[in-house]
Amino acid sequence: MATASVGFKSREEHRKQQELEEARKAGLAPAEIDEKGKEINPHIPQYMSSAPWYLNADKPSLKHQRKWKVDPNYTKSWYHRGAKTFQADKYRKGACENCGAMTHKTKLCTERPRKIGANWSNKNIAPDEKIETFDLDYDGKRDRWNGYDTAKYAEVIKRYEARDEARRNFLKEQQLKKLEKKRNNKKLEEEESSDTNEEEENALKHDEAKADESKQMDFAKVEKRVRTTGGGSTGTVRNLRIREDTAKYLLNLDVNSAYYDPKTRSMREDPLPYADPNEKFYAGDNQYRMSGEALEFKKLNIHALQLSEKAQEEINMQAAPSQAELLFKKYKEAKEKLKKQIQETIMDKYGNAAASVEDIPKELLFGQSERQVEYDRCGRVIKGMEVSVPKSKYEEDVYINNHTSVWGSWWKDHQWGYRCCQQTVKNSYCTGVAGIEAAEEAADLMRTNIERQAAASNDRSGPVEEKRIVTWGSDTAEDLVIDHEKLAEALKKEDERKREEKDERKRKYNVQWNDQVTPEEMEAYRMKRMHEDDPMKNLLH
């Protein structure tokens, strides 16, 4: 009670004062009124409500608890947004070059930059803004609601009320349409039988009850008296439990069903164990204990307990939960690493039976469909659409140089090649079956020569005779006879051929080709040929 600083009181006056205070706290007596006519809360302690003796307070008041040092410059006013003071007709010196206002510079102008500024056009001069300054205190500068216009919130309330009104009108129209439809059906069926009339009346009553229930949007309201300083007022406390929800202890009324503890309001077992799990919304409290983060927390506790029992490390879940969680995380990582290592060891030793399935392309594994496609004898699509084979980002089935297969389709002697011609030289021209036969004949000839030379070297018994070597090497037969006159003539022809190769102007138009090469011409070609390994090649020509 806010009391004034009074002198000595008798015992009787003190007792009456205490009874009055207790009555005011119980709400039986009206609250005390201060000097401004406001009620004083009777539950305020005496050391707060009692005024100091040096204030000489004659009446009860809480003025000494309020702020008594008032700043005369403090104001609750705020900036007048969008206010304009003066609008000129012509550009003024020192004004904004963009809009023409005197209250800011061009750099601080918030208007869109004009193509031709106001200082050049003298048109559409913007009015001057109203400049206001306020001396706000510490709290006023940091008040986030300072300057807020509470009248604007009325628009929000109006919008929500309009939405609720439109919703109620829509529901009412829907109910009226249903009732009208029922009445029309009722008139048609009245002529048939009287039994149907009773069913329709019950349906109409049921629809009307539903319409009344749609208005009950506040669930259940419990009126409760809340005591205040003025003797109490009536407040509303909402009951958040929907009346359609069935309590868990009423799901199964069997005595031998799941036990319900009324003290803790818990039912651990499932009250309806044989019901369809898709239809029941409650399966016991153990459902939440064995799923989600609860199961992970249970494993964490078991791990901490096992470490403590094995005396590996002292862990207290209540004292150091972060340490226990970190150790459990490291334990899971080590366990997963060990499991993966064991799996890799077994796969390396015994192989992986699932690797063959994994190597199959996805277009073959998942290429099944229910689409029906009909083909004729030639393989053409009669009905349906042919399934396109998915391709990679690289070019496929591109054949070059007359090849009918791609590079890499042939493998022999650790070399890749073309399957069509069995060539191992990339980007070579395809020779087809003739090339394969020629390669086989060359290989057979080389094999025969090697075998013949090996047999000749084994059968040789006499001393090794020196062979006649033609110019620049090459073996020659023993019975080879070269005519020196034909050789000189062949040398002249070879010189002419060399000159024609160097000078294109001397080459004739009508060239006759003769594929018959004589031994003298071959010897002349060998004599005139330039070897790269010859150290005297630069001195020959």
PDB file of C-alpha atoms in Angstrom, residues 21-249:
ATOM      1  CA  GLU A  21      -4.612  -4.132   3.396  1.00  0.00           C
ATOM      2  CA  GLU A  22      -5.580  -7.818   3.600  1.00  0.00           C
ATOM      3  CA  ALA A  23      -9.102  -7.002   2.384  1.00  0.00           C
ATOM      4  CA  ARG A  24      -7.694  -5.029  -0.528  1.00  0.00           C
ATOM      5  CA  LYS A  25      -5.375  -7.942  -1.457  1.00  0.00           C
ATOM      6  CA  ALA A  26      -8.311 -10.374  -1.297  1.00  0.00           C
ATOM      7  CA  GLY A  27     -10.427  -8.130  -3.526  1.00  0.00           C
ATOM      8  CA  LEU A  28     -13.012  -7.466  -0.819  1.00  0.00           C
ATOM      9  CA  ALA A  29     -12.208  -3.763  -0.492  1.00  0.00           C
ATOM     10  CA  PRO A  30     -11.637  -1.213  -3.249  1.00  0.00           C
ATOM     11  CA  ALA A  31      -8.059  -0.365  -4.125  1.00  0.00           C
ATOM     12  CA  GLU A  32      -6.410   2.770  -2.808  1.00  0.00           C
ATOM     13  CA  ILE A  33      -6.543   5.912  -4.977  1.00  0.00           C
ATOM     14  CA  ASP A  34      -3.516   8.144  -5.442  1.00  0.00           C
ATOM     15  CA  GLU A  35      -3.502  11.914  -5.834  1.00  0.00           C
ATOM     16  CA  LYS A  36      -4.146  11.639  -9.613  1.00  0.00           C
ATOM     17  CA  GLY A  37      -7.175   9.380  -9.197  1.00  0.00           C
ATOM     18  CA  LYS A  38      -5.468   6.143 -10.290  1.00  0.00           C
ATOM     19  CA  GLU A  39      -5.771   2.826  -8.494  1.00  0.00           C
ATOM     20  CA  ILE A  40      -2.747   1.505  -6.619  1.00  0.00           C
ATOM     21  CA  ASN A  41      -1.978  -2.205  -6.765  1.00  0.00           C
ATOM     22  CA  PRO A  42      -2.350  -3.561  -3.189  1.00  0.00           C
ATOM     23  CA  HIS A  43       0.281  -6.258  -3.830  1.00  0.00           C
ATOM     24  CA  ILE A  44       3.108  -3.702  -4.140  1.00  0.00           C
ATOM     25  CA  PRO A  45       5.527  -4.193  -1.190  1.00  0.00           C
ATOM     26  CA  GLN A  46       5.619  -1.565   1.498  1.00  0.00           C
ATOM     27  CA  TYR A  47       9.265  -0.641   0.963  1.00  0.00           C
ATOM     28  CA  MET A  48       8.292   0.382  -2.604  1.00  0.00           C
ATOM     29  CA  SER A  49       4.953   2.031  -1.856  1.00  0.00           C
ATOM     30  CA  SER A  50       6.112   4.033   1.172  1.00  0.00           C
ATOM     31  CA  ALA A  51       7.317   7.507   0.285  1.00  0.00           C
ATOM     32  CA  PRO A  52      10.575   8.768   1.852  1.00  0.00           C
ATOM     33  CA  TRP A  53      10.193  11.083   4.862  1.00  0.00           C
ATOM     34  CA  TYR A  54      11.977  13.989   3.167  1.00  0.00           C
ATOM     35  CA  LEU A  55       9.251  14.276   0.472  1.00  0.00           C
ATOM     36  CA  ASN A  56       6.597  15.175   3.075  1.00  0.00           C
ATOM     37  CA  ALA A  57       3.890  13.285   1.156  1.00  0.00           C
ATOM     38  CA  ASP A  58       0.439  13.963   2.631  1.00  0.00           C
ATOM     39  CA  LYS A  59      -1.502  11.572   0.339  1.00  0.00           C
ATOM     40  CA  PRO A  60      -0.729   8.059  -0.854  1.00  0.00           C
ATOM     41  CA  SER A  61       1.116   8.126  -4.152  1.00  0.00           C
ATOM     42  CA  LEU A  62       3.663   6.291  -6.268  1.00  0.00           C
ATOM     43  CA  LYS A  63       5.105   9.499  -7.615  1.00  0.00           C
ATOM     44  CA  HIS A  64       8.431   8.831  -5.906  1.00  0.00           C
ATOM     45  CA  GLN A  65       8.829   5.634  -7.997  1.00  0.00           C
ATOM     46  CA  ARG A  66       8.296   7.386 -11.291  1.00  0.00           C
ATOM     47  CA  LYS A  67      10.826   9.318 -13.301  1.00  0.00           C
ATOM     48  CA  TRP A  68      10.879  12.829 -11.878  1.00  0.00           C
ATOM     49  CA  LYS A  69      13.729  14.227 -13.958  1.00  0.00           C
ATOM     50  CA  VAL A  70      11.887  15.058 -17.155  1.00  0.00           C
ATOM     51  CA  ASP A  71      13.784  16.316 -20.204  1.00  0.00           C
ATOM     52  CA  PRO A  72      11.972  19.456 -21.441  1.00  0.00           C
ATOM     53  CA  ASN A  73      13.314  18.944 -24.966  1.00  0.00           C
ATOM     54  CA  TYR A  74      11.996  15.377 -25.239  1.00  0.00           C
ATOM     55  CA  THR A  75       9.168  14.926 -27.710  1.00  0.00           C
ATOM     56  CA  LYS A  76       7.232  11.958 -29.070  1.00  0.00           C
ATOM     57  CA  SER A  77       6.609  13.596 -32.424  1.00  0.00           C
ATOM     58  CA  TRP A  78       8.088  12.114 -35.584  1.00  0.00           C
ATOM     59  CA  TYR A  79       8.936  13.138 -39.097  1.00  0.00           C
ATOM     60  CA  HIS A  80       6.073  14.217 -41.307  1.00  0.00           C
ATOM     61  CA  ARG A  81       6.586  11.795 -44.134  1.00  0.00           C
ATOM     62  CA  GLY A  82       6.021  13.052 -47.658  1.00  0.00           C
ATOM     63  CA  ALA A  83       5.397  16.638 -46.556  1.00  0.00           C
ATOM     64  CA  LYS A  84       6.233  19.372 -49.086  1.00  0.00           C
ATOM     65  CA  THR A  85       6.835  23.043 -48.311  1.00  0.00           C
ATOM     66  CA  PHE A  86       7.340  25.095 -51.473  1.00  0.00           C
ATOM     67  CA  GLN A  87       7.375  24.352 -55.203  1.00  0.00           C
ATOM     68  CA  ALA A  88       9.183  26.753 -57.490  1.00  0.00           C
ATOM     69  CA  ASP A  89       8.418  27.484 -61.146  1.00  0.00           C
ATOM     70  CA  LYS A  90      12.006  27.972 -62.271  1.00  0.00           C
ATOM     71  CA  TYR A  91      15.342  26.527 -61.370  1.00  0.00           C
ATOM     72  CA  ARG A  92      17.077  28.238 -58.459  1.00  0.00           C
ATOM     73  CA  LYS A  93      20.788  28.544 -58.002  1.00  0.00           C
ATOM     74  CA  GLY A  94      22.182  25.965 -55.594  1.00  0.00           C
ATOM     75  CA  ALA A  95      19.268  23.554 -56.039  1.00  0.00           C
ATOM     76  CA  CYS A  96      19.435  19.931 -57.171  1.00  0.00           C
ATOM     77  CA  GLU A  97      20.435  19.806 -60.841  1.00  0.00           C
ATOM     78  CA  ASN A  98      18.250  16.760 -61.414  1.00  0.00           C
ATOM     79  CA  CYS A  99      14.854  17.628 -59.862  1.00  0.00           C
ATOM     80  CA  GLY A 100      15.285  21.293 -58.834  1.00  0.00           C
ATOM     81  CA  ALA A 101      14.597  20.950 -55.073  1.00  0.00           C
ATOM     82  CA  MET A 102      16.594  23.170 -52.699  1.00  0.00           C
ATOM     83  CA  THR A 103      16.622  20.735 -49.768  1.00  0.00           C
ATOM     84  CA  HIS A 104      19.206  18.294 -51.166  1.00  0.00           C
ATOM     85  CA  LYS A 105      22.092  18.092 -53.603  1.00  0.00           C
ATOM     86  CA  THR A 106      22.304  16.203 -56.893  1.00  0.00           C
ATOM     87  CA  LYS A 107      24.337  13.399 -55.324  1.00  0.00           C
ATOM     88  CA  LEU A 108      21.625  12.712 -52.709  1.00  0.00           C
ATOM     89  CA  CYS A 109      18.655  12.987 -55.068  1.00  0.00           C
ATOM     90  CA  THR A 110      16.318   9.983 -54.861  1.00  0.00           C
ATOM     91  CA  GLU A 111      14.413  10.782 -58.067  1.00  0.00           C
ATOM     92  CA  ARG A 112      15.143   8.906 -61.272  1.00  0.00           C
ATOM     93  CA  PRO A 113      17.957  10.594 -63.241  1.00  0.00           C
ATOM     94  CA  ARG A 114      16.368  12.735 -65.930  1.00  0.00           C
ATOM     95  CA  LYS A 115      17.602  12.833 -69.492  1.00  0.00           C
ATOM     96  CA  ILE A 116      17.625  16.636 -69.302  1.00  0.00           C
ATOM     97  CA  GLY A 117      18.102  18.016 -65.794  1.00  0.00           C
ATOM     98  CA  ALA A 118      15.957  20.675 -64.214  1.00  0.00           C
ATOM     99  CA  ASN A 119      18.814  23.188 -64.434  1.00  0.00           C
ATOM    100  CA  TRP A 120      18.581  22.993 -68.252  1.00  0.00           C
ATOM    101  CA  SER A 121      14.884  22.386 -68.886  1.00  0.00           C
ATOM    102  CA  ASN A 122      13.258  24.521 -66.111  1.00  0.00           C
ATOM    103  CA  LYS A 123      10.342  22.084 -66.175  1.00  0.00           C
ATOM    104  CA  ASN A 124       8.750  19.800 -63.557  1.00  0.00           C
ATOM    105  CA  ILE A 125      10.566  21.426 -60.662  1.00  0.00           C
ATOM    106  CA  ALA A 126      10.175  19.158 -57.609  1.00  0.00           C
ATOM    107  CA  PRO A 127       8.857  20.757 -54.399  1.00  0.00           C
ATOM    108  CA  ASP A 128      11.108  21.229 -51.395  1.00  0.00           C
ATOM    109  CA  GLU A 129      10.917  18.612 -48.657  1.00  0.00           C
ATOM    110  CA  LYS A 130      10.038  19.477 -45.104  1.00  0.00           C
ATOM    111  CA  ILE A 131      13.202  19.305 -42.987  1.00  0.00           C
ATOM    112  CA  GLU A 132      12.595  18.452 -39.336  1.00  0.00           C
ATOM    113  CA  THR A 133      15.002  17.905 -36.464  1.00  0.00           C
ATOM    114  CA  PHE A 134      14.194  16.270 -33.121  1.00  0.00           C
ATOM    115  CA  ASP A 135      16.278  16.045 -29.947  1.00  0.00           C
ATOM    116  CA  LEU A 136      15.612  12.465 -28.952  1.00  0.00           C
ATOM    117  CA  ASP A 137      16.971  10.888 -25.794  1.00  0.00           C
ATOM    118  CA  TYR A 138      18.841   7.569 -25.576  1.00  0.00           C
ATOM    119  CA  ASP A 139      15.697   5.430 -25.602  1.00  0.00           C
ATOM    120  CA  GLY A 140      13.982   7.497 -28.276  1.00  0.00           C
ATOM    121  CA  LYS A 141      16.809   6.979 -30.733  1.00  0.00           C
ATOM    122  CA  ARG A 142      16.650   3.217 -30.211  1.00  0.00           C
ATOM    123  CA  ASP A 143      12.867   2.832 -30.167  1.00  0.00           C
ATOM    124  CA  ARG A 144      11.972   0.708 -33.201  1.00  0.00           C
ATOM    125  CA  TRP A 145       8.295   1.692 -32.929  1.00  0.00           C
ATOM    126  CA  ASN A 146       8.946   5.405 -32.703  1.00  0.00           C
ATOM    127  CA  GLY A 147       6.865   7.212 -35.319  1.00  0.00           C
ATOM    128  CA  TYR A 148       4.604   4.221 -36.015  1.00  0.00           C
ATOM    129  CA  ASP A 149       1.081   5.207 -36.960  1.00  0.00           C
ATOM    130  CA  THR A 150      -1.319   2.888 -35.161  1.00  0.00           C
ATOM    131  CA  ALA A 151      -4.144   3.934 -37.451  1.00  0.00           C
ATOM    132  CA  LYS A 152      -2.529   1.951 -40.259  1.00  0.00           C
ATOM    133  CA  TYR A 153      -3.159  -1.309 -38.453  1.00  0.00           C
ATOM    134  CA  ALA A 154      -6.880  -0.697 -38.850  1.00  0.00           C
ATOM    135  CA  GLU A 155      -6.426  -1.503 -42.540  1.00  0.00           C
ATOM    136  CA  VAL A 156      -4.981  -4.909 -41.638  1.00  0.00           C
ATOM    137  CA  ILE A 157      -7.914  -5.627 -39.336  1.00  0.00           C
ATOM    138  CA  LYS A 158     -10.334  -4.496 -42.011  1.00  0.00           C
ATOM    139  CA  ARG A 159      -8.756  -6.814 -44.589  1.00  0.00           C
ATOM    140  CA  TYR A 160      -8.970  -9.832 -42.287  1.00  0.00           C
ATOM    141  CA  GLU A 161     -12.569  -9.018 -41.356  1.00  0.00           C
ATOM    142  CA  ALA A 162     -13.490  -8.793 -45.044  1.00  0.00           C
ATOM    143  CA  ARG A 163     -11.873 -12.180 -45.660  1.00  0.00           C
ATOM    144  CA  ASP A 164     -13.764 -13.774 -42.758  1.00  0.00           C
ATOM    145  CA  GLU A 165     -17.009 -12.217 -43.938  1.00  0.00           C
ATOM    146  CA  ALA A 166     -16.481 -13.559 -47.472  1.00  0.00           C
ATOM    147  CA  ARG A 167     -15.755 -17.013 -46.065  1.00  0.00           C
ATOM    148  CA  ARG A 168     -18.919 -16.991 -43.955  1.00  0.00           C
ATOM    149  CA  ASN A 169     -21.003 -15.873 -46.932  1.00  0.00           C
ATOM    150  CA  PHE A 170     -19.516 -18.623 -49.088  1.00  0.00           C
ATOM    151  CA  LEU A 171     -20.248 -21.315 -46.489  1.00  0.00           C
ATOM    152  CA  LYS A 172     -23.758 -19.986 -46.077  1.00  0.00           C
ATOM    153  CA  GLU A 173     -24.381 -20.113 -49.831  1.00  0.00           C
ATOM    154  CA  GLN A 174     -23.106 -23.672 -49.981  1.00  0.00           C
ATOM    155  CA  GLN A 175     -25.401 -24.730 -47.150  1.00  0.00           C
ATOM    156  CA  LEU A 176     -28.379 -23.003 -48.765  1.00  0.00           C
ATOM    157  CA  LYS A 177     -27.707 -24.771 -52.062  1.00  0.00           C
ATOM    158  CA  LYS A 178     -27.575 -28.127 -50.307  1.00  0.00           C
ATOM    159  CA  LEU A 179     -30.792 -27.430 -48.414  1.00  0.00           C
ATOM    160  CA  GLU A 180     -32.539 -26.288 -51.589  1.00  0.00           C
ATOM    161  CA  LYS A 181     -31.391 -29.404 -53.391  1.00  0.00           C
ATOM    162  CA  LYS A 182     -32.668 -31.570 -50.551  1.00  0.00           C
ATOM    163  CA  ARG A 183     -36.041 -29.807 -50.600  1.00  0.00           C
ATOM    164  CA  ASN A 184     -36.422 -30.367 -54.336  1.00  0.00           C
ATOM    165  CA  ASN A 185     -35.607 -34.032 -53.937  1.00  0.00           C
ATOM    166  CA  LYS A 186     -38.029 -34.207 -51.071  1.00  0.00           C
ATOM    167  CA  LYS A 187     -40.919 -32.895 -53.186  1.00  0.00           C
ATOM    168  CA  LEU A 188     -40.239 -35.492 -55.855  1.00  0.00           C
ATOM    169  CA  GLU A 189     -40.041 -38.368 -53.413  1.00  0.00           C
ATOM    170  CA  GLU A 190     -43.110 -37.393 -51.356  1.00  0.00           C
ATOM    171  CA  GLU A 191     -45.332 -38.963 -53.971  1.00  0.00           C
ATOM    172  CA  GLU A 192     -43.528 -42.328 -53.770  1.00  0.00           C
ATOM    173  CA  SER A 193     -43.449 -43.243 -50.096  1.00  0.00           C
ATOM    174  CA  SER A 194     -43.589 -41.780 -46.626  1.00  0.00           C
ATOM    175  CA  ASP A 195     -40.510 -43.606 -45.373  1.00  0.00           C
ATOM    176  CA  THR A 196     -38.206 -41.611 -47.541  1.00  0.00           C
ATOM    177  CA  ASN A 197     -39.641 -38.383 -46.065  1.00  0.00           C
ATOM    178  CA  GLU A 198     -38.367 -39.261 -42.603  1.00  0.00           C
ATOM    179  CA  GLU A 199     -34.866 -39.968 -43.908  1.00  0.00           C
ATOM    180  CA  GLU A 200     -34.732 -36.616 -45.710  1.00  0.00           C
ATOM    181  CA  GLU A 201     -35.836 -34.738 -42.595  1.00  0.00           C
ATOM    182  CA  ASN A 202     -33.068 -36.384 -40.622  1.00  0.00           C
ATOM    183  CA  ALA A 203     -30.549 -35.423 -43.328  1.00  0.00           C
ATOM    184  CA  LEU A 204     -31.758 -31.807 -43.253  1.00  0.00           C
ATOM    185  CA  LYS A 205     -31.368 -31.675 -39.496  1.00  0.00           C
ATOM    186  CA  HIS A 206     -27.899 -33.140 -39.801  1.00  0.00           C
ATOM    187  CA  ASP A 207     -26.897 -30.473 -42.368  1.00  0.00           C
ATOM    188  CA  GLU A 208     -28.247 -27.697 -40.165  1.00  0.00           C
ATOM    189  CA  ALA A 209     -26.241 -29.058 -37.261  1.00  0.00           C
ATOM    190  CA  LYS A 210     -23.148 -28.989 -39.442  1.00  0.00           C
ATOM    191  CA  ALA A 211     -23.852 -25.366 -40.370  1.00  0.00           C
ATOM    192  CA  ASP A 212     -24.042 -24.487 -36.680  1.00  0.00           C
ATOM    193  CA  GLU A 213     -20.792 -26.316 -35.979  1.00  0.00           C
ATOM    194  CA  SER A 214     -18.963 -24.311 -38.656  1.00  0.00           C
ATOM    195  CA  LYS A 215     -19.562 -21.165 -36.609  1.00  0.00           C
ATOM    196  CA  GLN A 216     -17.923 -22.677 -33.537  1.00  0.00           C
ATOM    197  CA  MET A 217     -14.360 -21.733 -34.431  1.00  0.00           C
ATOM    198  CA  ASP A 218     -13.185 -21.174 -30.833  1.00  0.00           C
ATOM    199  CA  PHE A 219     -13.371 -24.859 -29.778  1.00  0.00           C
ATOM    200  CA  ALA A 220     -14.566 -24.641 -26.178  1.00  0.00           C
ATOM    201  CA  LYS A 221     -14.567 -21.510 -24.056  1.00  0.00           C
ATOM    202  CA  VAL A 222     -14.189 -21.734 -20.292  1.00  0.00           C
ATOM    203  CA  GLU A 223     -15.280 -18.606 -18.442  1.00  0.00           C
ATOM    204  CA  LYS A 224     -12.999 -17.942 -15.495  1.00  0.00           C
ATOM    205  CA  ARG A 225     -12.977 -15.047 -13.044  1.00  0.00           C
ATOM    206  CA  VAL A 226      -9.603 -13.325 -12.932  1.00  0.00           C
ATOM    207  CA  ARG A 227      -9.053 -11.045  -9.903  1.00  0.00           C
ATOM    208  CA  THR A 228      -7.726  -7.545 -10.635  1.00  0.00           C
ATOM    209  CA  THR A 229      -7.152  -4.387  -8.650  1.00  0.00           C
ATOM    210  CA  GLY A 230     -10.626  -3.114  -9.383  1.00  0.00           C
ATOM    211  CA  GLY A 231     -12.359  -6.063  -7.748  1.00  0.00           C
ATOM    212  CA  GLY A 232     -11.951  -8.601 -10.590  1.00  0.00           C
ATOM    213  CA  SER A 233     -13.124  -9.043 -14.162  1.00  0.00           C
ATOM    214  CA  THR A 234     -14.160 -11.852 -16.412  1.00  0.00           C
ATOM    215  CA  GLY A 235     -11.528 -13.341 -18.751  1.00  0.00           C
ATOM    216  CA  THR A 236     -11.601 -16.186 -21.261  1.00  0.00           C
ATOM    217  CA  VAL A 237      -9.342 -19.222 -21.140  1.00  0.00           C
ATOM    218  CA  ARG A 238      -9.408 -21.447 -24.224  1.00  0.00           C
ATOM    219  CA  ASN A 239      -9.484 -25.204 -23.941  1.00  0.00           C
ATOM    220  CA  LEU A 240      -7.118 -26.453 -26.636  1.00  0.00           C
ATOM    221  CA  ARG A 241      -8.380 -30.034 -26.624  1.00  0.00           C
ATOM    222  CA  ILE A 242     -10.798 -30.768 -29.469  1.00  0.00           C
ATOM    223  CA  ARG A 243     -13.862 -32.651 -28.376  1.00  0.00           C
ATOM    224  CA  GLU A 244     -13.656 -34.994 -31.371  1.00  0.00           C
ATOM    225  CA  ASP A 245     -10.330 -36.417 -30.120  1.00  0.00           C
ATOM    226  CA  THR A 246     -10.660 -39.641 -28.165  1.00  0.00           C
ATOM    227  CA  ALA A 247      -8.578 -39.948 -25.012  1.00  0.00           C
ATOM    228  CA  LYS A 248      -5.927 -42.649 -25.126  1.00  0.00           C
ATOM    229  CA  TYR A 249      -7.450 -44.538 -22.171  1.00  0.00           C
TER     230      TYR A 249
END
